[in-house]
mmCIF file of C-alpha atoms in Angstrom:
data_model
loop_
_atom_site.group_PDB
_atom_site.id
_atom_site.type_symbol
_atom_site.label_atom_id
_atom_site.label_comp_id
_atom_site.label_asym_id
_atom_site.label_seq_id
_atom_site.Cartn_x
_atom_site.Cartn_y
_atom_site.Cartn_z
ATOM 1 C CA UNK A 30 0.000 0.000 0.000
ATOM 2 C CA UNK A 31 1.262 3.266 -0.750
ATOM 3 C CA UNK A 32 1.876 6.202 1.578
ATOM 4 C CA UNK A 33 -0.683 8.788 2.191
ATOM 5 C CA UNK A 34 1.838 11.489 1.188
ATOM 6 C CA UNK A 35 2.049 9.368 -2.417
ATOM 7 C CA UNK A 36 -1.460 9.112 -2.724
ATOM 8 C CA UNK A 37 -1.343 12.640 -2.232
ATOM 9 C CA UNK A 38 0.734 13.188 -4.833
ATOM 10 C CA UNK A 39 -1.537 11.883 -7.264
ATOM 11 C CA UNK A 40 -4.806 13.812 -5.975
ATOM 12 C CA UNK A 41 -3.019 16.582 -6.353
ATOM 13 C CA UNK A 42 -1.506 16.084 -9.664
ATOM 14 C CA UNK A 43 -2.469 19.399 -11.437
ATOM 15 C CA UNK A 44 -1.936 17.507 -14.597
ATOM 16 C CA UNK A 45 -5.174 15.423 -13.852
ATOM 17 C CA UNK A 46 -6.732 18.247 -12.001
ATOM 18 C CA UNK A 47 -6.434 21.114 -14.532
ATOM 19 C CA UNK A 48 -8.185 19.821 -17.495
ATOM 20 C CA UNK A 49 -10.984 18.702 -15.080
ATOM 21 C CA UNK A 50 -11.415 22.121 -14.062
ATOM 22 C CA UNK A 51 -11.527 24.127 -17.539
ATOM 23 C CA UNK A 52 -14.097 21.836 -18.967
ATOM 24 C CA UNK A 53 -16.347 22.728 -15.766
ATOM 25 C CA UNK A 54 -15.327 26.262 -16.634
ATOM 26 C CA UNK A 55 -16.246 26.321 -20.160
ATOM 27 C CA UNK A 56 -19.275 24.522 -19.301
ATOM 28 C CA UNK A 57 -20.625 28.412 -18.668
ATOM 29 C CA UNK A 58 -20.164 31.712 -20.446
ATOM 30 C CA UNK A 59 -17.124 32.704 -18.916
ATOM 31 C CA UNK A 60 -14.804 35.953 -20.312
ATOM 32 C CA UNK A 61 -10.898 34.289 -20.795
ATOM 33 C CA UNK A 62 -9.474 36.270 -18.133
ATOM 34 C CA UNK A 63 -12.154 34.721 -15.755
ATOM 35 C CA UNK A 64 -11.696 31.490 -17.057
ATOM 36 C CA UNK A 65 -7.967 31.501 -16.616
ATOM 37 C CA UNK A 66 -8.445 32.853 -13.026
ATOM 38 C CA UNK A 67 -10.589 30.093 -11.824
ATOM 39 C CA UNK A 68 -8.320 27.649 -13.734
ATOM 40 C CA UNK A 69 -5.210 29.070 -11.789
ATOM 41 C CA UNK A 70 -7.009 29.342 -8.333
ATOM 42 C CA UNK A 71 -7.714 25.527 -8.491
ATOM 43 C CA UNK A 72 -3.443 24.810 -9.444
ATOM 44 C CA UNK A 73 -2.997 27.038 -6.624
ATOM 45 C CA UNK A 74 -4.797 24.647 -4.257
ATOM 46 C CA UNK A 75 -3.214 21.464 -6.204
ATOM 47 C CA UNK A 76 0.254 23.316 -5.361
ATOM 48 C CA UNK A 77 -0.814 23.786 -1.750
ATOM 49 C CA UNK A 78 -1.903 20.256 -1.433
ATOM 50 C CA UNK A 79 1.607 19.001 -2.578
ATOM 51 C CA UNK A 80 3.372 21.266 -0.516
ATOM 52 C CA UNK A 81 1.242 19.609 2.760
ATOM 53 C CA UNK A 82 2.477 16.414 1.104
ATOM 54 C CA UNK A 83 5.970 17.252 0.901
ATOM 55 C CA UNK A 84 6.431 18.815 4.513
ATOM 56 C CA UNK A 85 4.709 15.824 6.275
ATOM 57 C CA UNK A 86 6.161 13.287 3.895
ATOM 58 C CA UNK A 87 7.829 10.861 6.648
ATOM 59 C CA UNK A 88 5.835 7.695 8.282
ATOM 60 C CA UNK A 89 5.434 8.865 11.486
ATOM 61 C CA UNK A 90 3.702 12.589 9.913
ATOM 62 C CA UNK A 91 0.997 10.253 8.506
ATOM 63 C CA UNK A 92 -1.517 11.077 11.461
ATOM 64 C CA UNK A 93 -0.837 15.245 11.220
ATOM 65 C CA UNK A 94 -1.284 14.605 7.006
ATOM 66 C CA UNK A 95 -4.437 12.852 7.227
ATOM 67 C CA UNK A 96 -5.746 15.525 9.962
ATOM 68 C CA UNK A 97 -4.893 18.250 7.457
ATOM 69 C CA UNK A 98 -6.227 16.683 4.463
ATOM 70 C CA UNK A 99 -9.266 16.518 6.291
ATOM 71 C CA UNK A 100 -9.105 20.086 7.240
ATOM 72 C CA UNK A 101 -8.568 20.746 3.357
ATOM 73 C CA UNK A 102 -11.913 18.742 2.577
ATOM 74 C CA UNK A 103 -13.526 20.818 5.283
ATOM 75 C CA UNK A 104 -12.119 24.110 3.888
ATOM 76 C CA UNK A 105 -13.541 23.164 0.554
ATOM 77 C CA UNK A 106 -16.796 22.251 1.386
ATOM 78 C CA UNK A 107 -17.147 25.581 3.303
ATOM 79 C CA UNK A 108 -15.899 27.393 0.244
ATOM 80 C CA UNK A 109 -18.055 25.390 -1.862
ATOM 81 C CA UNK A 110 -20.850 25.966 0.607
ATOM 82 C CA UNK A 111 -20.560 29.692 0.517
ATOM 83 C CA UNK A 112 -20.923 29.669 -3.463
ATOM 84 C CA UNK A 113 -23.596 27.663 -3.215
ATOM 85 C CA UNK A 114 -25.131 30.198 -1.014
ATOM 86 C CA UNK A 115 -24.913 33.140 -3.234
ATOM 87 C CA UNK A 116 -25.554 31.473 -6.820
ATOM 88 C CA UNK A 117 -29.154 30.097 -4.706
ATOM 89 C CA UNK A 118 -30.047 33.213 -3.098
ATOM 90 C CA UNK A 119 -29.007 35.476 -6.423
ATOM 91 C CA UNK A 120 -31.022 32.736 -8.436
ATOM 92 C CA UNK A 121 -34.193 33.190 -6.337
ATOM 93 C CA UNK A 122 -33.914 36.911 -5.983
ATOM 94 C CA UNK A 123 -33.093 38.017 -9.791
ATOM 95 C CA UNK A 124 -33.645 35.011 -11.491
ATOM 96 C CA UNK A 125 -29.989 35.042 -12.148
ATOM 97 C CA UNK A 126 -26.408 34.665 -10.876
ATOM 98 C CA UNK A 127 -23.093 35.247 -11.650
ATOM 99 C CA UNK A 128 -21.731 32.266 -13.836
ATOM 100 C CA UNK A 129 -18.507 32.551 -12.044
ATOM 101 C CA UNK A 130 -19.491 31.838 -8.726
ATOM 102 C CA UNK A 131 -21.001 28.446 -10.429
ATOM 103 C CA UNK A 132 -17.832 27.546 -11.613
ATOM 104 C CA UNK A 133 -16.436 27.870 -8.254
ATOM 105 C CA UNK A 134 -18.313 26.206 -6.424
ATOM 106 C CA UNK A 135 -18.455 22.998 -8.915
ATOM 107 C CA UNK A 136 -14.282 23.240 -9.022
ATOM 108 C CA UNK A 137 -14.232 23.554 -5.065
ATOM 109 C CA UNK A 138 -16.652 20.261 -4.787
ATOM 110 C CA UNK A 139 -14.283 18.681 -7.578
ATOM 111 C CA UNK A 140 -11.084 18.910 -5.598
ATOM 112 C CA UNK A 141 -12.719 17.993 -2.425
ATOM 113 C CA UNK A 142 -14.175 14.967 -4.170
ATOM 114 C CA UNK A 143 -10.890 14.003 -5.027
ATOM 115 C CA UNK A 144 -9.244 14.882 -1.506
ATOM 116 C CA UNK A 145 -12.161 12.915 0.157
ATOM 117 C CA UNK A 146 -10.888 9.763 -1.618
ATOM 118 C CA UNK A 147 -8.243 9.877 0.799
ATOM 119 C CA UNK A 148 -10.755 10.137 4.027
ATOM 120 C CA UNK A 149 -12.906 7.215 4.967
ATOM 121 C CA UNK A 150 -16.196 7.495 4.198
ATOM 122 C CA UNK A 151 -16.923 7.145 8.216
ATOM 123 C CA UNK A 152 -14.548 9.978 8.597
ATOM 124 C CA UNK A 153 -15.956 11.815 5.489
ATOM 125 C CA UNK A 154 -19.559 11.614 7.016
ATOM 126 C CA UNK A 155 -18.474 12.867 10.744
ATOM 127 C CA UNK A 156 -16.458 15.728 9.508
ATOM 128 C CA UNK A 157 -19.855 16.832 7.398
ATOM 129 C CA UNK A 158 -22.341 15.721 9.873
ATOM 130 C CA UNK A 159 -20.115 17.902 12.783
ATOM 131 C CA UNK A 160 -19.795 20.625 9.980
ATOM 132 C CA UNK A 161 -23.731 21.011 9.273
ATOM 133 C CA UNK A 162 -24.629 20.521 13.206
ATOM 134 C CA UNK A 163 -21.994 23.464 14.622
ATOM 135 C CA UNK A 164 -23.062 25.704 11.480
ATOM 136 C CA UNK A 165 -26.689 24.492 11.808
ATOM 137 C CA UNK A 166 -27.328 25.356 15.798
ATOM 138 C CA UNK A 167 -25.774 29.255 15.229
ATOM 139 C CA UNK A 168 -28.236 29.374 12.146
ATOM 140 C CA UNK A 169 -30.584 28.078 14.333
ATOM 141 C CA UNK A 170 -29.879 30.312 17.750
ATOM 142 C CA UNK A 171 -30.012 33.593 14.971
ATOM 143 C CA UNK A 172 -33.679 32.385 13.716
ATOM 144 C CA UNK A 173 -35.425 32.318 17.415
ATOM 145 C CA UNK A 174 -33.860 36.006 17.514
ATOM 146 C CA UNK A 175 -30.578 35.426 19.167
ATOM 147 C CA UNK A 176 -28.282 37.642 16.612
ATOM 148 C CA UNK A 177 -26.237 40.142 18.751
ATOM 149 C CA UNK A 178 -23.586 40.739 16.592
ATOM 150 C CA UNK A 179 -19.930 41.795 18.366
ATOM 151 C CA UNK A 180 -21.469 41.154 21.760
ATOM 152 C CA UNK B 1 -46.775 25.943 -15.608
ATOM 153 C CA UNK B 2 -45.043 23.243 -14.027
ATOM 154 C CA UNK B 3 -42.675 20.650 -15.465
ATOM 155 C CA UNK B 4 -44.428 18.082 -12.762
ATOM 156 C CA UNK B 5 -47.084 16.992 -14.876
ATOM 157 C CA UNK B 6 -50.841 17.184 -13.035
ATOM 158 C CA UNK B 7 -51.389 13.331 -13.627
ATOM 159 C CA UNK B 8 -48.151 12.851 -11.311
ATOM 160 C CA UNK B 9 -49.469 15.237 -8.549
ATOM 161 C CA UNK B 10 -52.620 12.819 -8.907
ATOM 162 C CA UNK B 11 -51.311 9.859 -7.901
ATOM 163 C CA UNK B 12 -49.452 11.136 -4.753
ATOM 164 C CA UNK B 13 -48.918 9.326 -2.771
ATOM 165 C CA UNK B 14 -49.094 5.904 -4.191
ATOM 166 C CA UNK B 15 -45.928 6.399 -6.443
ATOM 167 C CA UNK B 16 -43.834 3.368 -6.217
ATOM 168 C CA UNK B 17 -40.295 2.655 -7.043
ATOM 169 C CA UNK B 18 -41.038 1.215 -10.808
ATOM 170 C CA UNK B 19 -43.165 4.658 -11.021
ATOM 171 C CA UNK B 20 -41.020 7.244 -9.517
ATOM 172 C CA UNK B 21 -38.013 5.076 -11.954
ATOM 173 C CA UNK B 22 -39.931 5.633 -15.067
ATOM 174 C CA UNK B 23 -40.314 9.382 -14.935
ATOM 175 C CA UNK B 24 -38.211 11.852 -16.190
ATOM 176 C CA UNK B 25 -37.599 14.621 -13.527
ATOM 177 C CA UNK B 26 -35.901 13.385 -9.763
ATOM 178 C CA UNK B 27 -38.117 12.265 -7.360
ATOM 179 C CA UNK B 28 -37.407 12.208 -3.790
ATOM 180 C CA UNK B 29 -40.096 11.304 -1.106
ATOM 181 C CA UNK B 30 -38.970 12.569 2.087
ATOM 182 C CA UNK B 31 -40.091 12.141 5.808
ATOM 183 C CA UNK B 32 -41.058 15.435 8.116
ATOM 184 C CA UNK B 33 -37.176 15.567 9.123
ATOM 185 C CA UNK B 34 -35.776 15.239 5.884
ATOM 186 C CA UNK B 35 -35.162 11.558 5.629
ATOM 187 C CA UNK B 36 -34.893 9.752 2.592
ATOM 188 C CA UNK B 37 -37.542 7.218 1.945
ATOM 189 C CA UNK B 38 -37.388 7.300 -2.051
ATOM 190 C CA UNK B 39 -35.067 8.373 -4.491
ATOM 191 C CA UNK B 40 -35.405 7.977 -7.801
ATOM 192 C CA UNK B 41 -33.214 6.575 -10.438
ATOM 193 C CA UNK B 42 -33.556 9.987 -12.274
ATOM 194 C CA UNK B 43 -32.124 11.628 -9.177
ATOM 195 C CA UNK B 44 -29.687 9.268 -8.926
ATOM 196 C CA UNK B 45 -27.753 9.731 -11.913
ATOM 197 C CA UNK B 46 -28.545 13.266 -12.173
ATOM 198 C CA UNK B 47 -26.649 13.605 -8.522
ATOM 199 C CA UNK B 48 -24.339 10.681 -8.726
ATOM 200 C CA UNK B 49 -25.514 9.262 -5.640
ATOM 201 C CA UNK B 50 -26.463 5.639 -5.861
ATOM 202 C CA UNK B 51 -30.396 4.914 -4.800
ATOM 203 C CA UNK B 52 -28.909 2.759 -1.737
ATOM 204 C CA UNK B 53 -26.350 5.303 -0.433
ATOM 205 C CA UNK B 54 -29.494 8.233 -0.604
ATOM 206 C CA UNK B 55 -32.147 6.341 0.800
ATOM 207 C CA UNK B 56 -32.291 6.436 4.776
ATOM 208 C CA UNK B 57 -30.287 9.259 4.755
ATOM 209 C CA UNK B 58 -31.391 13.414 4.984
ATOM 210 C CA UNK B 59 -31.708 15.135 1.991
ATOM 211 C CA UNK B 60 -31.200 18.563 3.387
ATOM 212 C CA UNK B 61 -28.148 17.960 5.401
ATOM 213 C CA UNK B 62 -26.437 14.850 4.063
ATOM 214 C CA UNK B 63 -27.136 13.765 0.718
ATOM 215 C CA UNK B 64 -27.945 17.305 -0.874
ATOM 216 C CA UNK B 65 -26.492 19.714 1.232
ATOM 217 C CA UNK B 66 -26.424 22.501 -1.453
ATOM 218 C CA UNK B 67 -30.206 22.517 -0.435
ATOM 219 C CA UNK B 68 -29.244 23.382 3.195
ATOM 220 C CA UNK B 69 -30.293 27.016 3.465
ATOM 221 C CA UNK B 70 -33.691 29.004 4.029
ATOM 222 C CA UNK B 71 -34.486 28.567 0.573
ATOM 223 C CA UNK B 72 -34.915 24.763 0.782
ATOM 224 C CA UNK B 73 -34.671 23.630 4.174
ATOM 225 C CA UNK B 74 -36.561 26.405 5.519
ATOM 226 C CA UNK B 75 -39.221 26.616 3.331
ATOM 227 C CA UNK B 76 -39.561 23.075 3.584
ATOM 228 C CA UNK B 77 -39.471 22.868 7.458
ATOM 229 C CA UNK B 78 -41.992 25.859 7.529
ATOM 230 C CA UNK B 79 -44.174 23.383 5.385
ATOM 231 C CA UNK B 80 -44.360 20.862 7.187
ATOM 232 C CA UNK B 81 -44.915 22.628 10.361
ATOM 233 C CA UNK B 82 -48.192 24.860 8.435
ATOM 234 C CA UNK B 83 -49.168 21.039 6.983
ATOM 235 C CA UNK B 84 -48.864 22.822 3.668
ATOM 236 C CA UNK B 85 -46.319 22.986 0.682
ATOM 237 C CA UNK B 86 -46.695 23.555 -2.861
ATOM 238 C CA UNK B 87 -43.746 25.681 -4.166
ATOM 239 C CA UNK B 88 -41.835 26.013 -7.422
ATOM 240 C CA UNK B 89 -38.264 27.648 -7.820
ATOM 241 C CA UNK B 90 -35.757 27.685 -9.858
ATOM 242 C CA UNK B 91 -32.400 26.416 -8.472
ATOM 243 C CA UNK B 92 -29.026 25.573 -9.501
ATOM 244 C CA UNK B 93 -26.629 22.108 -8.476
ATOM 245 C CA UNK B 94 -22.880 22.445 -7.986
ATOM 246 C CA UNK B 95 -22.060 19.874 -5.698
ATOM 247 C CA UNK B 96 -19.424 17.204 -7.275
ATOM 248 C CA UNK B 97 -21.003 17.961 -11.019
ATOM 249 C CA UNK B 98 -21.055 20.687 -13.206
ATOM 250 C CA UNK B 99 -22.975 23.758 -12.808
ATOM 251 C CA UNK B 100 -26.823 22.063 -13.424
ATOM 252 C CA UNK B 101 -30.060 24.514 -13.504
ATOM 253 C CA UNK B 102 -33.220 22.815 -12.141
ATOM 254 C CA UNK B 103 -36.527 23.489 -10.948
ATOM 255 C CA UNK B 104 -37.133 22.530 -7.475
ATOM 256 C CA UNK B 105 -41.060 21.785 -6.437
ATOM 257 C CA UNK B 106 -41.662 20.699 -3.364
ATOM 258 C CA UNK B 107 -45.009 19.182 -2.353
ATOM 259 C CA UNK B 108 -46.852 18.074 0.582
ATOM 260 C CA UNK B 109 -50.162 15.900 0.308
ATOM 261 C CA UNK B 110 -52.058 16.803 3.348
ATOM 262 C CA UNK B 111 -54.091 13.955 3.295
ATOM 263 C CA UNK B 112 -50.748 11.042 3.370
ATOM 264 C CA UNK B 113 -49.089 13.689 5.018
ATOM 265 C CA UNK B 114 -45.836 12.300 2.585
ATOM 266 C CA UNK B 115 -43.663 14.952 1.341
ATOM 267 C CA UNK B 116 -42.080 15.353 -2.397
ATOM 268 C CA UNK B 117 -38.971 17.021 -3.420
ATOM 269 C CA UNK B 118 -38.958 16.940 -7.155
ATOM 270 C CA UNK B 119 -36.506 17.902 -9.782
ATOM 271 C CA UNK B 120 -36.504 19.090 -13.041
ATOM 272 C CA UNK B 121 -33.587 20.460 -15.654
ATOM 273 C CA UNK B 122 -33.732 23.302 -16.843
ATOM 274 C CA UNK B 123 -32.190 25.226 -19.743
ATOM 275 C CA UNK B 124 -29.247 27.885 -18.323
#
């Protein structure tokens, strides 16, 4: 079995991960400069990924890699979350949204699909079932009228 | 006008599996929390979720969480609570596929009390 930090290597190969990422973005009307942009944000995080790989590379950094690919995938799915949010809500309000903000939020759930084939899916489903619980209960608490903000 | 045909609405609630499978729009029948007790094989492959990894699970939270938010969730909850939902919107997927526009209706029969979460494409 190969080590995390090679698997790693492979997820983050921006050679697999690049292509993957302009057909999503020319899946939309997207100017060049924007499609280039979203295209370079997504080599950024493939660089960032190796770099994790490289630093905790030895055997015995396995436990801190795994803990910060699984920060990554959490990261990701927050990001993704939060592009979600504002395509939906721009969607119901004007009937429209931004193309670009589609495009990153299907490149951010592309690289976290990839990352999360390193997690186990019982891992997977506690780090999203924690995620939606903490962010549901402050949603939550601000509904029944609990929003004082700085205090 | 809706891209759930009338005839469908009709037969809630006694859509079964070969049913639900044999229309073209997503289909999933949910319980007052959320929980998945049908998901259709439309839905499926639209989401790339298989029927068995869906079904038990909530929709809201787990299995579509890009539906997580006051526009789903909430209106959905607020539903249930009023025993009555019959809404239409136009929504957008992004979660592990490429950007997708859909219509969203979401539908309680009273009578069954059995809520539907139905999905259509739509053209961008």
């Amino acid at each position: 079995m190969k080590a995390l930090a090679a698997l790693l290597v492979d997820v983050a190969d921006s050679k697999a991960v690049v292509p993957v990422c302009r057909n999503i973005a020319e899946s939309v009307e997207l100017s060049p400069a924007e499609r280039e942009g979203v295209v370079k944000e997504a080599a950024n995080v493939c660089q960032q990924l190796q770099a994790l790989g490289e630093s905790l590379a030895d055997p015995e950094d396995e436990a801190d890699l795994y803990r910060s690919l699984a920060a990554m995938w959490l990261e990701l799915r927050f990001a993704w979350q939060r592009h979600n949010l504002v395509a939906n809500y721009d969607t119901v309000r004007t009937g429209t949204c931004a193309p670009i903000v589609l495009v990153r939020a299907s490149v951010a759930s592309y690289i976290l699909q990839r990352i999360e084939s390193l997690l186990s899916s019982d891992h997977r489903d506690r780090l999203g079932d924690t995620a939606v619980q903490m962010l549901d209960v402050v949603r939550d608490d601000v509904e029944q009228g609990n929003l004082r903000v700085g205090a | 006008m809706s891209f759930v045909p009338a005839e469908f609405i009709a037969q809630v609630p006694s859509i079964d599996r070969a049913n639900a499978d044999a229309q073209p729009f997503g289909i999933v029948q949910v319980d007052d929390h959320g929980a998945i007790k049908l998901y259709n094989r439309f839905e499926s492959e639209m989401a790339g979720v298989a029927v068995s990894a869906a079904e038990g699970r909530n929709f809201f939270t787990q299995v579509a969480p890009c539906t997580n938010n006051r526009l789903m969730f909430g209106k959905f909850k607020d539903g249930v609570a009023k025993g009555e939902l019959d809404t239409e919107f136009n929504y957008t997927f992004t979660y592990k596929m490429k950007p997708t526009n859909v219509q969203i209706r979401m539908y309680r029969h009273a009578p069954s009390a059995t809520n539907w979460v139905l999905v259509g494409l739509r053209a961008a």
